[in-house]
Coordinates of C-alpha atoms and ligand atoms in Angstrom, one line a residue:
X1 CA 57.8 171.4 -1.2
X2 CA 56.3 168.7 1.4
X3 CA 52.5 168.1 -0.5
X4 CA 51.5 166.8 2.4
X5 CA 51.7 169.5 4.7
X6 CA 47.9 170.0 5.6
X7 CA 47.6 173.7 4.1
X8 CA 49.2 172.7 0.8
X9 CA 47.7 169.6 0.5
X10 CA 44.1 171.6 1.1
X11 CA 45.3 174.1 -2.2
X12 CA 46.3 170.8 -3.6
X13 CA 43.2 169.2 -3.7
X14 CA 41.6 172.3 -4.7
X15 CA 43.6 172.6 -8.2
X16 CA 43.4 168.9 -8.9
X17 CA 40.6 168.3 -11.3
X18 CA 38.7 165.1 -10.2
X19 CA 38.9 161.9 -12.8
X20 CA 35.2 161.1 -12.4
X21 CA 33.3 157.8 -12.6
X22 CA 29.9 157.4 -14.0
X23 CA 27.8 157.9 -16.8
X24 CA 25.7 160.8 -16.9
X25 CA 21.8 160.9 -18.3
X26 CA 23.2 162.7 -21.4
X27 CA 25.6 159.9 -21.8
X28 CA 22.5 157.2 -22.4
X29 CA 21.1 156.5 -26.0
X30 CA 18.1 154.7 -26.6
X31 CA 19.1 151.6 -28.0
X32 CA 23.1 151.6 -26.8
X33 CA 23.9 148.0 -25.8
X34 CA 26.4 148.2 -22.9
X35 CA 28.6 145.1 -22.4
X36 CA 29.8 145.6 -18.4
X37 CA 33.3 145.0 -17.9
X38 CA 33.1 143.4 -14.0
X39 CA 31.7 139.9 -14.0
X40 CA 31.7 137.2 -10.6
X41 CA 31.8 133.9 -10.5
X42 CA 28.4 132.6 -8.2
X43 CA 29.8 130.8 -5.2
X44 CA 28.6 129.2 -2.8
X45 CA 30.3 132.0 -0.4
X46 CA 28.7 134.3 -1.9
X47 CA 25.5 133.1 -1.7
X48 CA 25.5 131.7 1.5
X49 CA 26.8 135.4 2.6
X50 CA 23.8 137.2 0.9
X51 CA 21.3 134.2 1.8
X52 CA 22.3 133.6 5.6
X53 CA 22.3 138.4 6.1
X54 CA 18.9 138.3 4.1
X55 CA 17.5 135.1 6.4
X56 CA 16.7 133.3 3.4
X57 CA 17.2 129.4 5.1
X58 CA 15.2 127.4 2.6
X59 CA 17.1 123.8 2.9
X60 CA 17.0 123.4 -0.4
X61 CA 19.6 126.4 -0.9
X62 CA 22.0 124.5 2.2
X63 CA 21.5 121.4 2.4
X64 CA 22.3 118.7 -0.6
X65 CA 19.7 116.3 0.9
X66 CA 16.8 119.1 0.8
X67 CA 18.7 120.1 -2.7
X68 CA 18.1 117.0 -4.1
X69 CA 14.7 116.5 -3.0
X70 CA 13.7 119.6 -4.8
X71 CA 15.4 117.9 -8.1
X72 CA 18.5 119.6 -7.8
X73 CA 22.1 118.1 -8.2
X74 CA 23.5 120.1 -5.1
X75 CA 22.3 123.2 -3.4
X76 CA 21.8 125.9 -6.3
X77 CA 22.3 129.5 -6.1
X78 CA 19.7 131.3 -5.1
X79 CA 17.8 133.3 -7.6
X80 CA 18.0 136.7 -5.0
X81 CA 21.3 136.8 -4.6
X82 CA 21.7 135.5 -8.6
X83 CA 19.3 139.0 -9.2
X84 CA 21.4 141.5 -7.0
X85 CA 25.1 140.3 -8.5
X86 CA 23.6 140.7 -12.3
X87 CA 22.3 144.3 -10.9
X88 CA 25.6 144.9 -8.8
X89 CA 27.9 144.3 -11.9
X90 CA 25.8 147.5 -14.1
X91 CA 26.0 150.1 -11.6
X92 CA 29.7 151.0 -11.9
X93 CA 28.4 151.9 -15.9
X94 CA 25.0 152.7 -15.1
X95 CA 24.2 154.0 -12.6
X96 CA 27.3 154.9 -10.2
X97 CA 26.8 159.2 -10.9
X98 CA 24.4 158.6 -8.4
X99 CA 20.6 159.4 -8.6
X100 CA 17.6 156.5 -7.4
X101 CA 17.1 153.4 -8.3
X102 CA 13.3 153.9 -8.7
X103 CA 12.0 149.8 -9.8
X104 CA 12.4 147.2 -11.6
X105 CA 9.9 144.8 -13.6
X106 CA 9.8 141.5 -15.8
X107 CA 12.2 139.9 -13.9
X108 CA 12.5 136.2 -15.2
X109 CA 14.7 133.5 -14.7
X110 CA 15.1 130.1 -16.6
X111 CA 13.4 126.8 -15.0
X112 CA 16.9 125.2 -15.3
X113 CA 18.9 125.8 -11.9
X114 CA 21.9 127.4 -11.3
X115 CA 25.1 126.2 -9.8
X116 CA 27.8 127.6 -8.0
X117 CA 30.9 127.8 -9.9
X118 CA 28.9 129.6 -12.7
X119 CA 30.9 132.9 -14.1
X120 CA 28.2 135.5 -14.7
X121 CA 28.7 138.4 -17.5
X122 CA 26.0 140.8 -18.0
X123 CA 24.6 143.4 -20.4
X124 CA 22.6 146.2 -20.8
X125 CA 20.4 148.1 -23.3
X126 CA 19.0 151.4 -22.9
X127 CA 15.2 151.1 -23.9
X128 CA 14.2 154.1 -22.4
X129 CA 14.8 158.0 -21.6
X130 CA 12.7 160.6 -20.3
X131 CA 12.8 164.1 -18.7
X132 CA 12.1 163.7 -14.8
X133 CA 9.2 166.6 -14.5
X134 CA 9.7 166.5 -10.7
X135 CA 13.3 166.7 -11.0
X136 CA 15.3 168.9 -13.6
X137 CA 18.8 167.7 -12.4
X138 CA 17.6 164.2 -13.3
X139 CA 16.4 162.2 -16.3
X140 CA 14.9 158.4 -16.2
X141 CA 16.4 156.4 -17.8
X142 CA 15.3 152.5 -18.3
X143 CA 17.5 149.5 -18.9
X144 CA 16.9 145.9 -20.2
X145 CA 19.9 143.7 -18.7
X146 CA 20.3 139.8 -19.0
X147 CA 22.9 138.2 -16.7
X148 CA 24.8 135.3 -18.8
X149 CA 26.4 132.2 -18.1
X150 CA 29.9 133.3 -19.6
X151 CA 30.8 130.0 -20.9
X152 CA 27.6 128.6 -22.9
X153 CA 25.8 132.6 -23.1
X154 CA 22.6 131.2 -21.6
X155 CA 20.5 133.7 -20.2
X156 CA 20.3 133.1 -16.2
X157 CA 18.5 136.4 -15.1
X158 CA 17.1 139.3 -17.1
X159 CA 14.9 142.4 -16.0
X160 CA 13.9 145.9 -17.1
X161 CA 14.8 148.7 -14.7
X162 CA 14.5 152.4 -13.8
X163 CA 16.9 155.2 -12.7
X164 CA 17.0 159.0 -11.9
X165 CA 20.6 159.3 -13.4
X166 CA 21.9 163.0 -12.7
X167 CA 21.9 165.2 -15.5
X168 CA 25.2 166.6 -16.9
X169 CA 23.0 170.2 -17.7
X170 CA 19.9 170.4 -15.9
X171 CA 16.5 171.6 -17.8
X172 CA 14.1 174.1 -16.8
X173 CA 10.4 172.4 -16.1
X174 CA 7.6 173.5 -14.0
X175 CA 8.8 171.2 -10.7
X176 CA 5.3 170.3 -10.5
X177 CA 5.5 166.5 -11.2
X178 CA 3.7 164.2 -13.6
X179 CA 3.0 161.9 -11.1
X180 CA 1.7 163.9 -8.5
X181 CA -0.9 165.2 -10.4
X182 CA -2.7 161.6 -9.8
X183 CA -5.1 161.1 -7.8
X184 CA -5.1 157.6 -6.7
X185 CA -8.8 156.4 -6.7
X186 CA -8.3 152.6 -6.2
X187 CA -10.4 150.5 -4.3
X188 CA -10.9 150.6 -0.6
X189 CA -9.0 148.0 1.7
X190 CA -11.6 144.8 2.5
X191 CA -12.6 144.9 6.0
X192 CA -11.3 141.1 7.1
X193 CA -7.9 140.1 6.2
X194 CA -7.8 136.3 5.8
X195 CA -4.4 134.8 6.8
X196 CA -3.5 131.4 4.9
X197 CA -3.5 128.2 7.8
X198 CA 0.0 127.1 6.5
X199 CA 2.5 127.7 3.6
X200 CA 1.1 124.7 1.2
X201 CA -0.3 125.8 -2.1
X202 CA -3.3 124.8 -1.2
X203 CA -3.7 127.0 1.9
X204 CA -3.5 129.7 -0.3
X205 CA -5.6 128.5 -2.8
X206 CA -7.9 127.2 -0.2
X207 CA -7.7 131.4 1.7
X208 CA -8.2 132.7 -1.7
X209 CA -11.6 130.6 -2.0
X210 CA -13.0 131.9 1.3
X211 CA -11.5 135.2 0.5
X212 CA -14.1 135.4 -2.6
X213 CA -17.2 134.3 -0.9
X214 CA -16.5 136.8 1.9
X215 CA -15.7 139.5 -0.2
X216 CA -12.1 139.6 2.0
X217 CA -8.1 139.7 1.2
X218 CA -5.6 137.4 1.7
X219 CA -3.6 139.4 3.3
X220 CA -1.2 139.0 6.7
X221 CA 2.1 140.2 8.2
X222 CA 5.5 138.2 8.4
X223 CA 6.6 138.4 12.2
X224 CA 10.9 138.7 11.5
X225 CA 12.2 141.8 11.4
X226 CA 16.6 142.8 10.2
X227 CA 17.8 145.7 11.2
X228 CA 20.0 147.0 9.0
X229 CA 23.9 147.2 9.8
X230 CA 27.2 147.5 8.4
X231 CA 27.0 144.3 7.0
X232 CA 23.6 144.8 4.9
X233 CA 24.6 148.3 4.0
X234 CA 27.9 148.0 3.1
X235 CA 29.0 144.8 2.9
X236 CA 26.2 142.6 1.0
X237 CA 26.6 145.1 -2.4
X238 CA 30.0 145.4 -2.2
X239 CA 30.0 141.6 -2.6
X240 CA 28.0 142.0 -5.7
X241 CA 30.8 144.3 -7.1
X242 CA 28.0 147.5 -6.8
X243 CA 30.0 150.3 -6.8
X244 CA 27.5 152.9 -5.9
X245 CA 28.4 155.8 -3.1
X246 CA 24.9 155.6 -1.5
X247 CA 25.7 152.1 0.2
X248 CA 29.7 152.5 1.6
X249 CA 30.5 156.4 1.2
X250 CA 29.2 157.9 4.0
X251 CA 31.8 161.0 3.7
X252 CA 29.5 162.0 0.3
X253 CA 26.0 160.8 1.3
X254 CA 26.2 162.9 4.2
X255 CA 25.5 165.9 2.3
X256 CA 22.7 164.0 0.0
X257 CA 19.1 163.3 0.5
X258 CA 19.2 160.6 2.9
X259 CA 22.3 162.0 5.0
X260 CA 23.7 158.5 5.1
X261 CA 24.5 155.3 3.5
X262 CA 21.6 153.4 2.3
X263 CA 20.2 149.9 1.6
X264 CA 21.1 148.4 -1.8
X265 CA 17.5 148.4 -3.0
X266 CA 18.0 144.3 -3.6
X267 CA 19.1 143.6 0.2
X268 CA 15.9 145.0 1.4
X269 CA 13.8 143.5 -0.9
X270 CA 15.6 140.3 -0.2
X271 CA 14.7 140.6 3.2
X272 CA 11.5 140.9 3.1
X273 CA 11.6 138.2 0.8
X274 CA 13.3 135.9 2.9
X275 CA 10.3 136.9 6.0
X276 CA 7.8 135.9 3.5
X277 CA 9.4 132.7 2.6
X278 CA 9.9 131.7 6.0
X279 CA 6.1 131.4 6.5
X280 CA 5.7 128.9 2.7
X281 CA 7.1 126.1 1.1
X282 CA 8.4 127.4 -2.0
X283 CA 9.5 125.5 -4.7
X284 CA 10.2 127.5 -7.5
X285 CA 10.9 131.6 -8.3
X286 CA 9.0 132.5 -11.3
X287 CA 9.7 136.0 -11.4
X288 CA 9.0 139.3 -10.5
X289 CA 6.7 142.6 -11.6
X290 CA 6.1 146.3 -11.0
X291 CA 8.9 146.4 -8.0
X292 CA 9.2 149.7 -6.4
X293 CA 11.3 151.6 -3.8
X294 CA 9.1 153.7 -1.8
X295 CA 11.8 155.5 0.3
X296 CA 15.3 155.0 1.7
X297 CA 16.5 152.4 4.5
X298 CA 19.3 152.9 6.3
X299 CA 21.4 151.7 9.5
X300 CA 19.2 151.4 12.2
X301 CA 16.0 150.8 10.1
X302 CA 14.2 147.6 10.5
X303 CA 12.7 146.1 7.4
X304 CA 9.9 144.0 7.8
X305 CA 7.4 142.7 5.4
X306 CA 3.9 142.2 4.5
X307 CA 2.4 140.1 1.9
X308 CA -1.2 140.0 0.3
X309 CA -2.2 136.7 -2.1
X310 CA -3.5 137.6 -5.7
X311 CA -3.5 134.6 -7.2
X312 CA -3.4 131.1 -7.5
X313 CA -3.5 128.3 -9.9
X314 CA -2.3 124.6 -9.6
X315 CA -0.6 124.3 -12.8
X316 CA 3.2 124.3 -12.2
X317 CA 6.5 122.9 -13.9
X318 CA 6.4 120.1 -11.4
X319 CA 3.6 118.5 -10.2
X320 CA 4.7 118.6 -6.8
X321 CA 4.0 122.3 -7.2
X322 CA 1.3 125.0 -8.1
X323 CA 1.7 128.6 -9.1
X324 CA 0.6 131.6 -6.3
X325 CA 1.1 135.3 -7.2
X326 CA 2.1 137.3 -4.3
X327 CA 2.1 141.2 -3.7
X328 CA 5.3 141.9 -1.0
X329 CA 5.5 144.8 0.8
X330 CA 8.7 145.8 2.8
X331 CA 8.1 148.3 5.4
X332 CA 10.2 150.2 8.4
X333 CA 10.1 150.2 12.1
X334 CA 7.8 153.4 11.4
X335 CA 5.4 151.2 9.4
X336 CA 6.2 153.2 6.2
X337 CA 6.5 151.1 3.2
X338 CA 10.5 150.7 1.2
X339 CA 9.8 148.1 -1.4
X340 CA 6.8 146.3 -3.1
X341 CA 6.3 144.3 -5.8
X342 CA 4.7 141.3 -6.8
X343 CA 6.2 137.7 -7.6
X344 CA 5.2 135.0 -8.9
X345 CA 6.5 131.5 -7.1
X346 CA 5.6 128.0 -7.8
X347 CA 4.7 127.0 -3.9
X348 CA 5.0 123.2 -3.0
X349 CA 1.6 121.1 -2.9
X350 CA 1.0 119.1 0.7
X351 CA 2.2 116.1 0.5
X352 CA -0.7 112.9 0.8
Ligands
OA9_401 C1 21.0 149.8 -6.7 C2 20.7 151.1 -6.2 C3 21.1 152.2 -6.8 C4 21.6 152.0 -8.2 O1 20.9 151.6 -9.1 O2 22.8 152.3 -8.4 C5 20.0 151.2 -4.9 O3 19.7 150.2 -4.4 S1 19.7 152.8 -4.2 C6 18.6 152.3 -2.8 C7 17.2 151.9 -3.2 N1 16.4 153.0 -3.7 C8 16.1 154.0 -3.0 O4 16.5 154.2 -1.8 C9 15.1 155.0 -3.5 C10 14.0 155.2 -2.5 N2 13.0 156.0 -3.1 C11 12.8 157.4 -2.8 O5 13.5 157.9 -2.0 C12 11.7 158.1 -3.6 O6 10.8 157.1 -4.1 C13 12.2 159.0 -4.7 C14 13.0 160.2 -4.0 C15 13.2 158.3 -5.6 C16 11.1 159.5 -5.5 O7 10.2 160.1 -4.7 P1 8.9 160.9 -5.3 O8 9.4 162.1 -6.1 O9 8.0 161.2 -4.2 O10 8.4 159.8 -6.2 P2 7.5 159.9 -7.6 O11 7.0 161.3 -7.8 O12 6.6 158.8 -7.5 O13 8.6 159.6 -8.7 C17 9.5 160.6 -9.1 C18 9.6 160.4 -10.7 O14 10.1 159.1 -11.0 C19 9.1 158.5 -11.9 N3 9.1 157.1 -11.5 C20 8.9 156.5 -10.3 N4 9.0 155.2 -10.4 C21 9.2 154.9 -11.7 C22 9.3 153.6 -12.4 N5 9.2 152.5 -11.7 N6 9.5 153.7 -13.7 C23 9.5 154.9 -14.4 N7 9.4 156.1 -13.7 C24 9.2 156.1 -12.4 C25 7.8 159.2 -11.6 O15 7.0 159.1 -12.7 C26 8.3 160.6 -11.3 O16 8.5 161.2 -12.6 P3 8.5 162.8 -12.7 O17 9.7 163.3 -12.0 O18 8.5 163.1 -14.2 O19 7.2 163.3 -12.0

């Protein structure tokens, strides 16, 4: 018998029992430690790939003489791109069933540089697991993971995150949502938005100052826009080794949600990043808090971004530096928000 004649084939594949990949949310046990099999070494390819698609051009990531001047031995790798191959390397154990990557918080990263050539390994911890109210074919779960330097085990990246990780047996709940059931009664937007005069740390110090006595926000819009492509969709996460359908199966997503592939959740945020940078002098990532991923982007959206100054001290690990905390927002071509979060960077002083 010829198995690939299209009619048997089609009975074929309808026998065959599929060998599946993924963990499911019954599969996760608070406290589990999972050691993830892929790891990368951090080239300068690879950076320069995810850096130059993201338009993150800060010299000091290209150029040795910037590099240097920023106390570095040679251009490092960038803490983004550092970020999305520690996240890239979990999915194919925790996340690949499918389901949202819903944020991500207490992202750190040692003040010591890193350097391409670097092999990164990475595990994970389950510290959380809950029942999705909204949801019954979903649970959350949370997971701590630390990127590693393979060779000396130093920590290079860590962060908690959150997932709605399909359930293997779904549970019966109302559908009404937790969440929904809040009213959000925050404060009213100030009626003048103050924009800082340059990217210095003390034009944001200096915009927060008048921001108090005016009872206003520092608050202002980044004018780049990237509209998502193959390369962004597909490509950039597949660099990072993320195995998840959502960003190069567009044969399965077209029956999901969003219809389509979608943005790795670290490409857009990177992007947006990378707008916001483009209008500072930054020195240093600190880290990064309460980051969220409002709704899908996919080929054909633009992401742009917004970014509204919380903070601002002049303490720093250099003294060339002080220490701004930033709210970003990523948004679409329809002026819907994707991402926010807030970071904390150590932003270069003017020079005398
Ligand atoms: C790497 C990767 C995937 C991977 O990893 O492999 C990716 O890149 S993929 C692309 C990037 N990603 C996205 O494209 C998601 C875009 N997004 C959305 O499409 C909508 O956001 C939504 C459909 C997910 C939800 O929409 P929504 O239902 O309106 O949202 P909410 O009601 O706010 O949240 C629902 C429930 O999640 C709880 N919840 C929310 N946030 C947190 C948090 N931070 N921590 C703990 N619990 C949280 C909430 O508490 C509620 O819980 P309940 O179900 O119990 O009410």
């Amino acid at each position: 018998m010829d198995w690939t004649d299209p009619d048997t084939f089609a009975q074929a594949l309808e026998q065959a029992e599929t060998k599946e990949k993924g963990n499911y949310f019954e599969n996760f046990e608070e406290g589990d430690v999972i050691e993830h099999d892929p790891g990368l070494t951090l080239t300068r390819f690879g950076n320069e790939q995810w850096m130059s698609q993201t338009l993150n051009h800060d010299p000091a990531y290209w150029r040795t003489d910037a590099a240097r001047a920023r106390g570095f031995e040679d251009p490092p790798i960038h803490p983004d791109y550092l970020t999305a191959a520690t996240l890239g390397i979990t999915v194919e154990d925790l996340s690949e069933k499918g389901g949202y990557f819903l944020g991500r918080t207490d992202v750190r990263f040692p003040e010591a540089p890193v350097y391409a050539g670097t092999e990164l390994h990475v595990e994970s911890e389950v510290v959380n697991r809950a029942t999705s109210s909204s949801r019954p074919e979903y649970g959350i779960v949370s997971w701590r993971t630390r990127g590693k330097d393979a060779e000396t085990g130093d920590v290079l990246c860590s962060y908690e995150r959150t997932n709605m990780i399909p359930r293997r047996d779904p549970v019966a709940t109302d559908g009404s949502g937790a969440a929904a059931a809040e009213a959000d009664d925050g404060p009213e937007l100030s009626d003048e938005f103050i924009t800082p005069d340059g990217g210095y740390y003390e034009d944001f110090a200096e915009a927060l100052e008048t921001a108090a006595d005016e009872n206003a926000a520092v608050a202002y819009r980044h004018e780049r826009g990237r509209t998502q492509d193959d390369v962004t969709v597909a490509s950039l996460p597949l660099s990072t080794l993320n195995t998840a359908k959502q960003h190069h199966n567009v044969d399965v997503m077209a029956d999901s949600p969003s219809g389509d592939i979608v943005t790795y959740g670290d490409v857009t945020r990177s992007t947006a990043l990378g707008h916001a940078r483009s209008d500072e002098e930054t020195w240093r990532e600190v880290g990064f808090d309460d980051e969220s991923f409002h709704t899908f982007v996919a080929v054909g959206d633009t992401v742009y971004a917004f970014t509204r100054v919380l903070e601002a001290e002049s303490g720093a690990s250099s003294d060339e530096a002080g220490t701004v905390r930033f709210e970003h927002i990523a948004f679409n071509q329809n002026d819907e928000p994707v991402y926010s979060g807030t970071r904390t960077a150590e932003i270069r002083k003017r020079p005398n």
